Tab-separated table of C-alpha atoms in Angstrom:
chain	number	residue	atom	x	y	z
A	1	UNK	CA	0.000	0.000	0.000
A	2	UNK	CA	3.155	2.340	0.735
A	3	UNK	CA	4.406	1.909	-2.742
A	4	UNK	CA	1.232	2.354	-4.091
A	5	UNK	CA	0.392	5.442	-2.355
A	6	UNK	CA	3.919	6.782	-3.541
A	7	UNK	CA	3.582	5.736	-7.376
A	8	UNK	CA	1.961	7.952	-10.203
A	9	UNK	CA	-1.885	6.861	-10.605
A	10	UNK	CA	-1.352	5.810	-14.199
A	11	UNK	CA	1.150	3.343	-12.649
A	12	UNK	CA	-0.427	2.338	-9.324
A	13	UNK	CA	-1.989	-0.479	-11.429
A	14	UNK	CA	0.901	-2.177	-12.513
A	15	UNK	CA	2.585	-2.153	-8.669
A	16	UNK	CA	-0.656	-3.856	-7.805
A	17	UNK	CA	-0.236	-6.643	-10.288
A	18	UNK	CA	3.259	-6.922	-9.605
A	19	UNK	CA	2.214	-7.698	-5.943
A	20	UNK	CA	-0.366	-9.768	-6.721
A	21	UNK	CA	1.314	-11.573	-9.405
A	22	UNK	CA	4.830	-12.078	-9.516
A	23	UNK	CA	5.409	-11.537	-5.393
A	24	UNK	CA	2.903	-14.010	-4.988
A	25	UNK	CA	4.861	-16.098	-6.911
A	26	UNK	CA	8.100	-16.325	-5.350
A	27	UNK	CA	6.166	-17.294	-1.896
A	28	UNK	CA	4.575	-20.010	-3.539
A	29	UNK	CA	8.112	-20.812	-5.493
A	30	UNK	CA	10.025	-20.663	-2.224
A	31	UNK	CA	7.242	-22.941	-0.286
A	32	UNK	CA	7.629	-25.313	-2.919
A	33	UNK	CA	11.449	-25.193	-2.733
A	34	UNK	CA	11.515	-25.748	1.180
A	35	UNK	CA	8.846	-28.726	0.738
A	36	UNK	CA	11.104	-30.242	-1.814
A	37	UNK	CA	14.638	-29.283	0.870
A	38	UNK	CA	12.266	-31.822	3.753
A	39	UNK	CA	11.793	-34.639	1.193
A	40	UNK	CA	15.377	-35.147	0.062
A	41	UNK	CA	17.135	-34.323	3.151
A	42	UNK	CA	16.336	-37.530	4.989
A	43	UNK	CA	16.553	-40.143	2.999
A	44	UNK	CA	13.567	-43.084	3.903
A	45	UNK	CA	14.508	-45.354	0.703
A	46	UNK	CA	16.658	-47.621	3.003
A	47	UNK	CA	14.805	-47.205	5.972
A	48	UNK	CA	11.413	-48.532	4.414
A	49	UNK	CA	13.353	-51.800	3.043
A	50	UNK	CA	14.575	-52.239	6.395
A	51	UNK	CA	10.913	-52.181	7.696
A	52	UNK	CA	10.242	-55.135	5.045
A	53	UNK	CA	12.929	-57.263	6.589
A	54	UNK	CA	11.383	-56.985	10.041
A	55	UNK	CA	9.661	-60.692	11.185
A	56	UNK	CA	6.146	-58.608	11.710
A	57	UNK	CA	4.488	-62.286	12.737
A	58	UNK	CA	7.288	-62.465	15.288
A	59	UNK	CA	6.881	-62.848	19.199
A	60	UNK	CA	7.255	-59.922	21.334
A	61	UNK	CA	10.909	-59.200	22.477
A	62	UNK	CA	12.723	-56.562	24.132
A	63	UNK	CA	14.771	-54.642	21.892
A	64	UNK	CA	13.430	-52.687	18.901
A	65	UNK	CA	13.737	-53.489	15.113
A	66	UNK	CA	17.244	-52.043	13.220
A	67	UNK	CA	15.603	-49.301	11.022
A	68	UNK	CA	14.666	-47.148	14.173
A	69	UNK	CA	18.188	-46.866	14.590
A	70	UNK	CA	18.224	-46.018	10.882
A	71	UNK	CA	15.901	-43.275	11.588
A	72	UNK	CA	17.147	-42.013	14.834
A	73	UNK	CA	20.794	-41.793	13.186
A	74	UNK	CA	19.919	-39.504	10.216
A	75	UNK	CA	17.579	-37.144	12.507
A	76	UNK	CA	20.888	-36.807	14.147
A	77	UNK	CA	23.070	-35.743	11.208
A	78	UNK	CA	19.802	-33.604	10.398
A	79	UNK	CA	19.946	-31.848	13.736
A	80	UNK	CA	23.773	-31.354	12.852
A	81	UNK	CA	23.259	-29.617	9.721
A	82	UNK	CA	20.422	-27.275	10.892
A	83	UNK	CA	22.810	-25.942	14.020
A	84	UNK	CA	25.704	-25.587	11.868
A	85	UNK	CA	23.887	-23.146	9.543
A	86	UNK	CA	22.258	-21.571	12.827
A	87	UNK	CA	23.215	-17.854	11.434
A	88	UNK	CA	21.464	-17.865	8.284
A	89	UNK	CA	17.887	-19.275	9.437
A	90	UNK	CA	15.571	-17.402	11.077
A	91	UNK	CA	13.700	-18.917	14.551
A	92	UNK	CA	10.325	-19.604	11.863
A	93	UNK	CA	12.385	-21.042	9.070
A	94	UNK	CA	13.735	-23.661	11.539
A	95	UNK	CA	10.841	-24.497	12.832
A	96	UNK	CA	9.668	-25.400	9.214
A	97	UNK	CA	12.303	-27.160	8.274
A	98	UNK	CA	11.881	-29.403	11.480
A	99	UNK	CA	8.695	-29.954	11.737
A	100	UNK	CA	8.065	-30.771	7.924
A	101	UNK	CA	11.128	-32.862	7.693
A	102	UNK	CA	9.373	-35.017	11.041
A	103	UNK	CA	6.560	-34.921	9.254
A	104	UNK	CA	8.116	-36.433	5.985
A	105	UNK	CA	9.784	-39.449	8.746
A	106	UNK	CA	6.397	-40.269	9.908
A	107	UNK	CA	4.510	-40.309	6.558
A	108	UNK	CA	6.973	-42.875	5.405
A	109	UNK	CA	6.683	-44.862	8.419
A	110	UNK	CA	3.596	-45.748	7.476
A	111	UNK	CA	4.573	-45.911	3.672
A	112	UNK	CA	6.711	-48.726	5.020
A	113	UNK	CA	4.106	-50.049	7.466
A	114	UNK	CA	1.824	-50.555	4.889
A	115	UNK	CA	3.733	-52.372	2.477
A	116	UNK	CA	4.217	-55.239	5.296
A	117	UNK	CA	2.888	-58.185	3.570
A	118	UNK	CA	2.680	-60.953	6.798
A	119	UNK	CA	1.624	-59.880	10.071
A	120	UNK	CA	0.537	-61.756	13.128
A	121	UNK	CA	-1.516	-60.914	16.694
A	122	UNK	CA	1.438	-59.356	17.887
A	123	UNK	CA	2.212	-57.232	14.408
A	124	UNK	CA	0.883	-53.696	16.170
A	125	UNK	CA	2.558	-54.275	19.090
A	126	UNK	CA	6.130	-54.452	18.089
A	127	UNK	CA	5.436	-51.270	15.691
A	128	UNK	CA	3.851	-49.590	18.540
A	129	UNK	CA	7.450	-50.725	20.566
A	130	UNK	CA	9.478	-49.151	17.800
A	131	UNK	CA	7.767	-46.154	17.419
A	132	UNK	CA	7.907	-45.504	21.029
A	133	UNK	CA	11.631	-46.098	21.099
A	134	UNK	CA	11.953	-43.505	18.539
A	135	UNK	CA	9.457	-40.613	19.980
A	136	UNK	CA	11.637	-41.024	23.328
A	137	UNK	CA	14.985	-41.162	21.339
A	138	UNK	CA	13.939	-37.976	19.395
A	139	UNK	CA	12.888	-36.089	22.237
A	140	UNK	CA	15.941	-36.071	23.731
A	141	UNK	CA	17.356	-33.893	20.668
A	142	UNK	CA	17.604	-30.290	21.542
A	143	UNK	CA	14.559	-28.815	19.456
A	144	UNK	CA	13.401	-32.160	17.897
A	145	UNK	CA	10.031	-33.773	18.869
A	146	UNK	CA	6.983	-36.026	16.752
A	147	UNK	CA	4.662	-33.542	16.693
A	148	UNK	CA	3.150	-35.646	14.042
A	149	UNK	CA	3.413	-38.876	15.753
A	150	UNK	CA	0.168	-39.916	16.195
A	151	UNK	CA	-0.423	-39.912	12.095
A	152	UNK	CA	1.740	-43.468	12.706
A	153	UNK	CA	-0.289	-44.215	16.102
A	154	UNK	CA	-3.217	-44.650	14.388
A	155	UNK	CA	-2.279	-46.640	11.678
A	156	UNK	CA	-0.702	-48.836	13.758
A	157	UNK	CA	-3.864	-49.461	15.492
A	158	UNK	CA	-5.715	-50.697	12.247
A	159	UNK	CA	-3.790	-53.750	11.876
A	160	UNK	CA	-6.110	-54.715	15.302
A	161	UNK	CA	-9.435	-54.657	13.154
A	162	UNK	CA	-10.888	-57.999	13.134
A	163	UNK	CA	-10.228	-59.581	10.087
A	164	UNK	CA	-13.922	-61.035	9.924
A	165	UNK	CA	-15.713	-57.811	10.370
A	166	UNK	CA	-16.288	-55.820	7.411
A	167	UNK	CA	-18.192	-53.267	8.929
A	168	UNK	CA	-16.186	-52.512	11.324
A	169	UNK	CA	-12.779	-52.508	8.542
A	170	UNK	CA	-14.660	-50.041	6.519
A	171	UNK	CA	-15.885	-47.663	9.356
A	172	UNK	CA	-12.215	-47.566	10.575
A	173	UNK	CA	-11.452	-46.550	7.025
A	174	UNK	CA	-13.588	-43.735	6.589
A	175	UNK	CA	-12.657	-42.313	9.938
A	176	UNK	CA	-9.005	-41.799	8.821
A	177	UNK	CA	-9.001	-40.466	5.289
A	178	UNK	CA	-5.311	-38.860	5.824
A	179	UNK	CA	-3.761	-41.710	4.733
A	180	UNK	CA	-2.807	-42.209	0.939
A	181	UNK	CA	-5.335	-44.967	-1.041
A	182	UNK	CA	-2.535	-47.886	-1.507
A	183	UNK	CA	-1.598	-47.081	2.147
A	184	UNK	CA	-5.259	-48.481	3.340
A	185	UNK	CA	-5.427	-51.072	1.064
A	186	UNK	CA	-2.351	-52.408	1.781
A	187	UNK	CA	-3.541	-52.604	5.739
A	188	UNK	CA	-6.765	-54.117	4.748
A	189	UNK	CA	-5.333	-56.274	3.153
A	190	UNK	CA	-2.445	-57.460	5.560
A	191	UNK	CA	-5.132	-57.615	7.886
A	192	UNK	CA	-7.917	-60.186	5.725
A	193	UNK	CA	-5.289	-62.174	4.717
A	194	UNK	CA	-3.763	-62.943	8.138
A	195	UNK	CA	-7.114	-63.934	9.108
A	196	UNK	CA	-7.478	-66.331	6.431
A	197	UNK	CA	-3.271	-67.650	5.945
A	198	UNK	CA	-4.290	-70.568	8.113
A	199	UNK	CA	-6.977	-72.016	6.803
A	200	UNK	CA	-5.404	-70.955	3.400
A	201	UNK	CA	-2.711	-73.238	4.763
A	202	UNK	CA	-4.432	-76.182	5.522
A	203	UNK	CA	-6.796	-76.098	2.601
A	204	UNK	CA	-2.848	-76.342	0.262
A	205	UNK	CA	-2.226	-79.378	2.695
A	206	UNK	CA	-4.977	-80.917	1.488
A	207	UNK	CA	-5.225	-80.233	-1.668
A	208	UNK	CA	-1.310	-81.666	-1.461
A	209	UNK	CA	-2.226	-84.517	-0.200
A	210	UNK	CA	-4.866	-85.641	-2.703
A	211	UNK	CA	-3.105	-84.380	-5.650
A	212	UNK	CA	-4.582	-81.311	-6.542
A	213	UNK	CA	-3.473	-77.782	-7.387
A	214	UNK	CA	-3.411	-75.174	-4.458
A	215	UNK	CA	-6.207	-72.345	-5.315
A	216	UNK	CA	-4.726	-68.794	-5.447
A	217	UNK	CA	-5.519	-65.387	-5.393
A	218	UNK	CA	-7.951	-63.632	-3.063
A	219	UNK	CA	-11.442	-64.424	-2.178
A	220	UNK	CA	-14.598	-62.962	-4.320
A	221	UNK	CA	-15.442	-61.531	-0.173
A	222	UNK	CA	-11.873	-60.163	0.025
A	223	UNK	CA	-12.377	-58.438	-3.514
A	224	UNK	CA	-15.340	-56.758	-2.125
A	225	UNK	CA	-13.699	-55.243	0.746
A	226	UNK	CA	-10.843	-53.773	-0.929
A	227	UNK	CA	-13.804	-52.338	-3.815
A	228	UNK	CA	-15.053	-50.424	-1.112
A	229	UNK	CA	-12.148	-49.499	0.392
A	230	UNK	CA	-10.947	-48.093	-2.659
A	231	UNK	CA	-14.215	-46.334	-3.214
A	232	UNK	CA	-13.924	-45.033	0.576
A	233	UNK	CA	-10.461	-43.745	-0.077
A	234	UNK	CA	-10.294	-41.942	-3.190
A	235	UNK	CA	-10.324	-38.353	-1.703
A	236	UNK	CA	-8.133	-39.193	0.712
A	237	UNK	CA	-5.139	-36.621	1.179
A	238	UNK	CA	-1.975	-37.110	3.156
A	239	UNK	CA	-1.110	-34.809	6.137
A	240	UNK	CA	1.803	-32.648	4.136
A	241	UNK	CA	-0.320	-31.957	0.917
A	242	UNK	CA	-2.642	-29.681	2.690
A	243	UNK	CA	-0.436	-28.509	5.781
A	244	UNK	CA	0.716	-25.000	5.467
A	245	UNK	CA	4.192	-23.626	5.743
A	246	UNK	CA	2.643	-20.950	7.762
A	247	UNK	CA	1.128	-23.280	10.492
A	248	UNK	CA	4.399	-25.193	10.745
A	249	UNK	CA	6.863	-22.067	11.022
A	250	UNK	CA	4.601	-20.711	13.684
């Protein structure tokens, strides 16, 4: 408005498309370059392999699985990074760049989580013991802390819906719609099919044993599930594609 007030009239109109235009813009331009800064700096490629090696049908122990050190190692050299170039970020730039880049870990948690192809009873119980182990491990970095956490918490708790209740699959779905489409169906599915793996088992025994060729592929009930599922999901939007850079700087 200062600049405007200053310019001729005949040229007050192109300040105010300058503003709205090309200053606009840059914000949007420099947004998109900070998003883009979160996404490569940690590097979750490895980590969400490692999550595929884990024995998910396993008992319970007492140590956590080897990619949470994975995790809790790079948040560390990320920590690192962000004091060493203390004098050229501002207090809300740093905040940004922390709480997006969390937010990045946690989304591909469950990127990795869901892409876990044979779980067991106790399957949410050692994720909920490695994500625990990494909240407190994180918290004790100056400046560092899950504020995001519980986008992981309550994925982990789908993998306790009961496999043989539909209804109560599909409610579960439509109450968390921040969680991307192959994300849900790859829970969903985890979760039918550990229902059914031992019958599915004895029923290739037998079939074994009098000669015959094992069946394959999912049921015409599983099929309908995941239908609806997908039908349930397709608007859904992950946490960082509608999170502002304002509300994380603040």
């Amino acid at each position: 408005p200062a600049l405007v007030a200053l310019a001729p009239p005949k040229t007050r109109s192109e300040i105010e498309g300058f503003f709205a235009e090309e200053v606009s813009a840059i914000e949007e331009l420099r947004d998109a370059v900070y998003r883009r800064l979160c996404l490569v700096t940690i590097d979750m490629s490895k980590v969400i392999d490692a999550i595929q090696q884990v024995r998910w049908d396993a008992e319970l122990g007492v140590r956590h699985s080897p990619y949470v050190d994975m995790v809790h190692e790079r948040i560390l050299e990320f920590h690192d990074a962000l004091d060493q170039m203390h004098a050229f970020l501002s207090p809300a730039i740093r905040n940004f760049l922390v709480r997006s880049t969390l937010l990045h870990v946690i989304e591909q948690l469950v990127e990795g989580y869901s892409r876990i192809k044979r779980v067991g009873q106790n399957t949410p119980l050692l994720m909920s013991n490695d994500l625990d182990t990494l909240i407190k491990a994180i918290e004790m970095i100056p400046g560092m802390d899950l504020l995001f956490a519980h986008h992981a918490q309550d994925f982990i708790r789908g993998y306790f819906l009961p496999h043989d209740s539909p209804t109560a699959i599909l409610e579960w779905v439509r109450r968390h719609p921040s969680y991307a489409p192959h994300q849900v169906q790859g829970l969903v599915t985890a979760v039918l099919e550990s229902g059914s793996s031992a019958s599915t088992s004895a029923a290739s025994r037998f079939a074994k044993g009098m000669g015959m060729s094992s069946i394959r592929g999912k049921s015409s009930a599983t099929k309908d599930i995941l239908a609806q599922v997908h039908e349930a999901t397709l608007d859904n939007e992950l946490p960082s594609a509608s999170i502002t850079l304002k509300s994380l700087s603040a």
